[in-house]
Amino acid sequence: MLYYAITFLVIALIAAVFGFGGIASASAGIAQILFFVFIALFVISLIARAVRG
């Protein structure tokens, strides 16, 4: 999941350098959503592991 977030971030940066604003903003939005999903799943797994012992 984090790999995909970083991939979309790199795509957004490359698109921004070449002047493709629409593609850059869409890729940055997708990267942001994937990053927050990754963080949420990571926190949930930490809590589940702490509850199990």
mmCIF file of N, CA, C and O in Angstrom:
data_model
loop_
_atom_site.group_PDB
_atom_site.id
_atom_site.type_symbol
_atom_site.label_atom_id
_atom_site.label_comp_id
_atom_site.label_asym_id
_atom_site.label_seq_id
_atom_site.Cartn_x
_atom_site.Cartn_y
_atom_site.Cartn_z
ATOM 1 N N MET A 1 0.837 -1.188 0.000
ATOM 2 C CA MET A 1 0.000 0.000 0.000
ATOM 3 C C MET A 1 0.880 1.249 0.000
ATOM 4 O O MET A 1 0.611 2.178 -0.736
ATOM 5 N N LEU A 2 1.879 1.249 0.850
ATOM 6 C CA LEU A 2 2.777 2.394 0.891
ATOM 7 C C LEU A 2 3.557 2.528 -0.414
ATOM 8 O O LEU A 2 3.834 3.638 -0.869
ATOM 9 N N TYR A 3 3.860 1.402 -1.024
ATOM 10 C CA TYR A 3 4.556 1.416 -2.319
ATOM 11 C C TYR A 3 3.727 2.148 -3.373
ATOM 12 O O TYR A 3 4.260 2.946 -4.150
ATOM 13 N N TYR A 4 2.420 1.869 -3.410
ATOM 14 C CA TYR A 4 1.549 2.527 -4.380
ATOM 15 C C TYR A 4 1.428 4.017 -4.093
ATOM 16 O O TYR A 4 1.367 4.832 -5.018
ATOM 17 N N ALA A 5 1.388 4.389 -2.821
ATOM 18 C CA ALA A 5 1.315 5.805 -2.470
ATOM 19 C C ALA A 5 2.560 6.545 -2.946
ATOM 20 O O ALA A 5 2.473 7.638 -3.516
ATOM 21 N N ILE A 6 3.719 5.944 -2.740
ATOM 22 C CA ILE A 6 4.963 6.572 -3.183
ATOM 23 C C ILE A 6 5.028 6.614 -4.709
ATOM 24 O O ILE A 6 5.487 7.603 -5.290
ATOM 25 N N THR A 7 4.535 5.562 -5.367
ATOM 26 C CA THR A 7 4.519 5.537 -6.828
ATOM 27 C C THR A 7 3.667 6.669 -7.391
ATOM 28 O O THR A 7 4.090 7.385 -8.308
ATOM 29 N N PHE A 8 2.460 6.854 -6.844
ATOM 30 C CA PHE A 8 1.599 7.928 -7.321
ATOM 31 C C PHE A 8 2.192 9.297 -6.995
ATOM 32 O O PHE A 8 2.013 10.253 -7.748
ATOM 33 N N LEU A 9 2.898 9.411 -5.880
ATOM 34 C CA LEU A 9 3.557 10.667 -5.552
ATOM 35 C C LEU A 9 4.642 11.003 -6.572
ATOM 36 O O LEU A 9 4.749 12.140 -7.027
ATOM 37 N N VAL A 10 5.423 10.015 -6.958
ATOM 38 C CA VAL A 10 6.466 10.229 -7.967
ATOM 39 C C VAL A 10 5.839 10.595 -9.309
ATOM 40 O O VAL A 10 6.324 11.496 -10.008
ATOM 41 N N ILE A 11 4.751 9.913 -9.670
ATOM 42 C CA ILE A 11 4.051 10.254 -10.919
ATOM 43 C C ILE A 11 3.557 11.693 -10.867
ATOM 44 O O ILE A 11 3.661 12.435 -11.855
ATOM 45 N N ALA A 12 3.019 12.110 -9.724
ATOM 46 C CA ALA A 12 2.530 13.483 -9.582
ATOM 47 C C ALA A 12 3.664 14.489 -9.719
ATOM 48 O O ALA A 12 3.503 15.533 -10.371
ATOM 49 N N LEU A 13 4.807 14.192 -9.129
ATOM 50 C CA LEU A 13 5.942 15.110 -9.222
ATOM 51 C C LEU A 13 6.451 15.218 -10.656
ATOM 52 O O LEU A 13 6.752 16.317 -11.132
ATOM 53 N N ILE A 14 6.538 14.095 -11.343
ATOM 54 C CA ILE A 14 7.009 14.115 -12.729
ATOM 55 C C ILE A 14 6.022 14.865 -13.619
ATOM 56 O O ILE A 14 6.417 15.674 -14.468
ATOM 57 N N ALA A 15 4.722 14.628 -13.402
ATOM 58 C CA ALA A 15 3.705 15.318 -14.202
ATOM 59 C C ALA A 15 3.728 16.820 -13.932
ATOM 60 O O ALA A 15 3.531 17.628 -14.839
ATOM 61 N N ALA A 16 3.982 17.203 -12.687
ATOM 62 C CA ALA A 16 4.045 18.626 -12.352
ATOM 63 C C ALA A 16 5.241 19.296 -13.008
ATOM 64 O O ALA A 16 5.142 20.440 -13.476
ATOM 65 N N VAL A 17 6.368 18.597 -13.067
ATOM 66 C CA VAL A 17 7.560 19.160 -13.706
ATOM 67 C C VAL A 17 7.308 19.411 -15.193
ATOM 68 O O VAL A 17 7.735 20.430 -15.741
ATOM 69 N N PHE A 18 6.590 18.491 -15.847
ATOM 70 C CA PHE A 18 6.330 18.632 -17.272
ATOM 71 C C PHE A 18 5.104 19.489 -17.578
ATOM 72 O O PHE A 18 4.774 19.686 -18.733
ATOM 73 N N GLY A 19 4.417 19.974 -16.556
ATOM 74 C CA GLY A 19 3.319 20.906 -16.766
ATOM 75 C C GLY A 19 1.948 20.290 -16.931
ATOM 76 O O GLY A 19 1.016 20.967 -17.354
ATOM 77 N N PHE A 20 1.798 19.047 -16.604
ATOM 78 C CA PHE A 20 0.487 18.404 -16.685
ATOM 79 C C PHE A 20 -0.212 18.566 -15.337
ATOM 80 O O PHE A 20 -0.165 17.699 -14.471
ATOM 81 N N GLY A 21 -0.895 19.687 -15.168
ATOM 82 C CA GLY A 21 -1.502 20.025 -13.880
ATOM 83 C C GLY A 21 -2.617 19.100 -13.460
ATOM 84 O O GLY A 21 -2.734 18.738 -12.295
ATOM 85 N N GLY A 22 -3.471 18.698 -14.400
ATOM 86 C CA GLY A 22 -4.585 17.820 -14.063
ATOM 87 C C GLY A 22 -4.134 16.454 -13.599
ATOM 88 O O GLY A 22 -4.628 15.913 -12.611
ATOM 89 N N ILE A 23 -3.184 15.892 -14.336
ATOM 90 C CA ILE A 23 -2.656 14.576 -13.973
ATOM 91 C C ILE A 23 -1.900 14.661 -12.651
ATOM 92 O O ILE A 23 -1.996 13.769 -11.815
ATOM 93 N N ALA A 24 -1.178 15.743 -12.443
ATOM 94 C CA ALA A 24 -0.408 15.911 -11.214
ATOM 95 C C ALA A 24 -1.329 15.998 -10.007
ATOM 96 O O ALA A 24 -1.077 15.363 -8.979
ATOM 97 N N SER A 25 -2.400 16.770 -10.107
ATOM 98 C CA SER A 25 -3.293 16.913 -8.960
ATOM 99 C C SER A 25 -4.057 15.617 -8.696
ATOM 100 O O SER A 25 -4.278 15.252 -7.537
ATOM 101 N N ALA A 26 -4.438 14.908 -9.752
ATOM 102 C CA ALA A 26 -5.136 13.637 -9.562
ATOM 103 C C ALA A 26 -4.217 12.605 -8.913
ATOM 104 O O ALA A 26 -4.622 11.900 -7.976
ATOM 105 N N SER A 27 -2.999 12.519 -9.380
ATOM 106 C CA SER A 27 -2.042 11.567 -8.810
ATOM 107 C C SER A 27 -1.701 11.917 -7.365
ATOM 108 O O SER A 27 -1.561 11.031 -6.526
ATOM 109 N N ALA A 28 -1.579 13.200 -7.079
ATOM 110 C CA ALA A 28 -1.291 13.613 -5.704
ATOM 111 C C ALA A 28 -2.466 13.280 -4.790
ATOM 112 O O ALA A 28 -2.265 12.850 -3.648
ATOM 113 N N GLY A 29 -3.675 13.443 -5.283
ATOM 114 C CA GLY A 29 -4.854 13.090 -4.487
ATOM 115 C C GLY A 29 -4.919 11.604 -4.204
ATOM 116 O O GLY A 29 -5.220 11.187 -3.079
ATOM 117 N N ILE A 30 -4.641 10.795 -5.213
ATOM 118 C CA ILE A 30 -4.634 9.345 -5.021
ATOM 119 C C ILE A 30 -3.541 8.942 -4.043
ATOM 120 O O ILE A 30 -3.755 8.098 -3.162
ATOM 121 N N ALA A 31 -2.365 9.540 -4.168
ATOM 122 C CA ALA A 31 -1.264 9.235 -3.252
ATOM 123 C C ALA A 31 -1.632 9.600 -1.822
ATOM 124 O O ALA A 31 -1.334 8.854 -0.883
ATOM 125 N N GLN A 32 -2.307 10.718 -1.638
ATOM 126 C CA GLN A 32 -2.707 11.140 -0.300
ATOM 127 C C GLN A 32 -3.719 10.170 0.302
ATOM 128 O O GLN A 32 -3.599 9.786 1.470
ATOM 129 N N ILE A 33 -4.697 9.759 -0.480
ATOM 130 C CA ILE A 33 -5.698 8.807 0.012
ATOM 131 C C ILE A 33 -5.048 7.480 0.372
ATOM 132 O O ILE A 33 -5.315 6.911 1.445
ATOM 133 N N LEU A 34 -4.177 6.968 -0.483
ATOM 134 C CA LEU A 34 -3.508 5.702 -0.208
ATOM 135 C C LEU A 34 -2.628 5.787 1.033
ATOM 136 O O LEU A 34 -2.548 4.843 1.821
ATOM 137 N N PHE A 35 -1.977 6.923 1.240
ATOM 138 C CA PHE A 35 -1.128 7.092 2.412
ATOM 139 C C PHE A 35 -1.961 7.054 3.687
ATOM 140 O O PHE A 35 -1.600 6.386 4.658
ATOM 141 N N PHE A 36 -3.116 7.739 3.693
ATOM 142 C CA PHE A 36 -3.948 7.743 4.892
ATOM 143 C C PHE A 36 -4.574 6.373 5.144
ATOM 144 O O PHE A 36 -4.732 5.963 6.300
ATOM 145 N N VAL A 37 -4.914 5.637 4.086
ATOM 146 C CA VAL A 37 -5.408 4.269 4.260
ATOM 147 C C VAL A 37 -4.310 3.395 4.853
ATOM 148 O O VAL A 37 -4.562 2.583 5.754
ATOM 149 N N PHE A 38 -3.075 3.556 4.380
ATOM 150 C CA PHE A 38 -1.953 2.813 4.925
ATOM 151 C C PHE A 38 -1.762 3.107 6.408
ATOM 152 O O PHE A 38 -1.588 2.194 7.213
ATOM 153 N N ILE A 39 -1.820 4.384 6.776
ATOM 154 C CA ILE A 39 -1.649 4.763 8.192
ATOM 155 C C ILE A 39 -2.761 4.172 9.040
ATOM 156 O O ILE A 39 -2.515 3.662 10.142
ATOM 157 N N ALA A 40 -4.002 4.231 8.554
ATOM 158 C CA ALA A 40 -5.135 3.683 9.308
ATOM 159 C C ALA A 40 -4.976 2.176 9.507
ATOM 160 O O ALA A 40 -5.178 1.667 10.625
ATOM 161 N N LEU A 41 -4.611 1.445 8.462
ATOM 162 C CA LEU A 41 -4.418 0.003 8.584
ATOM 163 C C LEU A 41 -3.251 -0.330 9.500
ATOM 164 O O LEU A 41 -3.298 -1.308 10.258
ATOM 165 N N PHE A 42 -2.213 0.472 9.464
ATOM 166 C CA PHE A 42 -1.062 0.258 10.342
ATOM 167 C C PHE A 42 -1.451 0.433 11.805
ATOM 168 O O PHE A 42 -1.089 -0.383 12.657
ATOM 169 N N VAL A 43 -2.214 1.475 12.109
ATOM 170 C CA VAL A 43 -2.651 1.717 13.487
ATOM 171 C C VAL A 43 -3.578 0.602 13.948
ATOM 172 O O VAL A 43 -3.466 0.122 15.083
ATOM 173 N N ILE A 44 -4.480 0.160 13.078
ATOM 174 C CA ILE A 44 -5.389 -0.929 13.432
ATOM 175 C C ILE A 44 -4.606 -2.210 13.730
ATOM 176 O O ILE A 44 -4.905 -2.933 14.684
ATOM 177 N N SER A 45 -3.597 -2.480 12.927
ATOM 178 C CA SER A 45 -2.803 -3.693 13.181
ATOM 179 C C SER A 45 -2.000 -3.583 14.468
ATOM 180 O O SER A 45 -1.830 -4.571 15.175
ATOM 181 N N LEU A 46 -1.522 -2.389 14.794
ATOM 182 C CA LEU A 46 -0.822 -2.207 16.067
ATOM 183 C C LEU A 46 -1.745 -2.427 17.245
ATOM 184 O O LEU A 46 -1.377 -3.081 18.233
ATOM 185 N N ILE A 47 -2.960 -1.898 17.162
ATOM 186 C CA ILE A 47 -3.932 -2.074 18.238
ATOM 187 C C ILE A 47 -4.325 -3.541 18.377
ATOM 188 O O ILE A 47 -4.409 -4.076 19.490
ATOM 189 N N ALA A 48 -4.548 -4.223 17.256
ATOM 190 C CA ALA A 48 -4.916 -5.644 17.292
ATOM 191 C C ALA A 48 -3.805 -6.479 17.903
ATOM 192 O O ALA A 48 -4.068 -7.400 18.687
ATOM 193 N N ARG A 49 -2.573 -6.152 17.575
ATOM 194 C CA ARG A 49 -1.454 -6.901 18.139
ATOM 195 C C ARG A 49 -1.306 -6.646 19.635
ATOM 196 O O ARG A 49 -0.999 -7.560 20.416
ATOM 197 N N ALA A 50 -1.567 -5.410 20.080
ATOM 198 C CA ALA A 50 -1.484 -5.098 21.503
ATOM 199 C C ALA A 50 -2.588 -5.785 22.290
ATOM 200 O O ALA A 50 -2.370 -6.221 23.423
ATOM 201 N N VAL A 51 -3.769 -5.918 21.699
ATOM 202 C CA VAL A 51 -4.892 -6.563 22.385
ATOM 203 C C VAL A 51 -4.651 -8.063 22.501
ATOM 204 O O VAL A 51 -4.959 -8.660 23.544
ATOM 205 N N ARG A 52 -4.067 -8.663 21.477
ATOM 206 C CA ARG A 52 -3.791 -10.087 21.520
ATOM 207 C C ARG A 52 -2.736 -10.459 22.554
ATOM 208 O O ARG A 52 -2.725 -11.547 23.088
ATOM 209 N N GLY A 53 -1.814 -9.566 22.761
ATOM 210 C CA GLY A 53 -0.790 -9.854 23.756
ATOM 211 C C GLY A 53 0.514 -9.991 23.151
ATOM 212 O O GLY A 53 1.530 -10.029 23.035
#
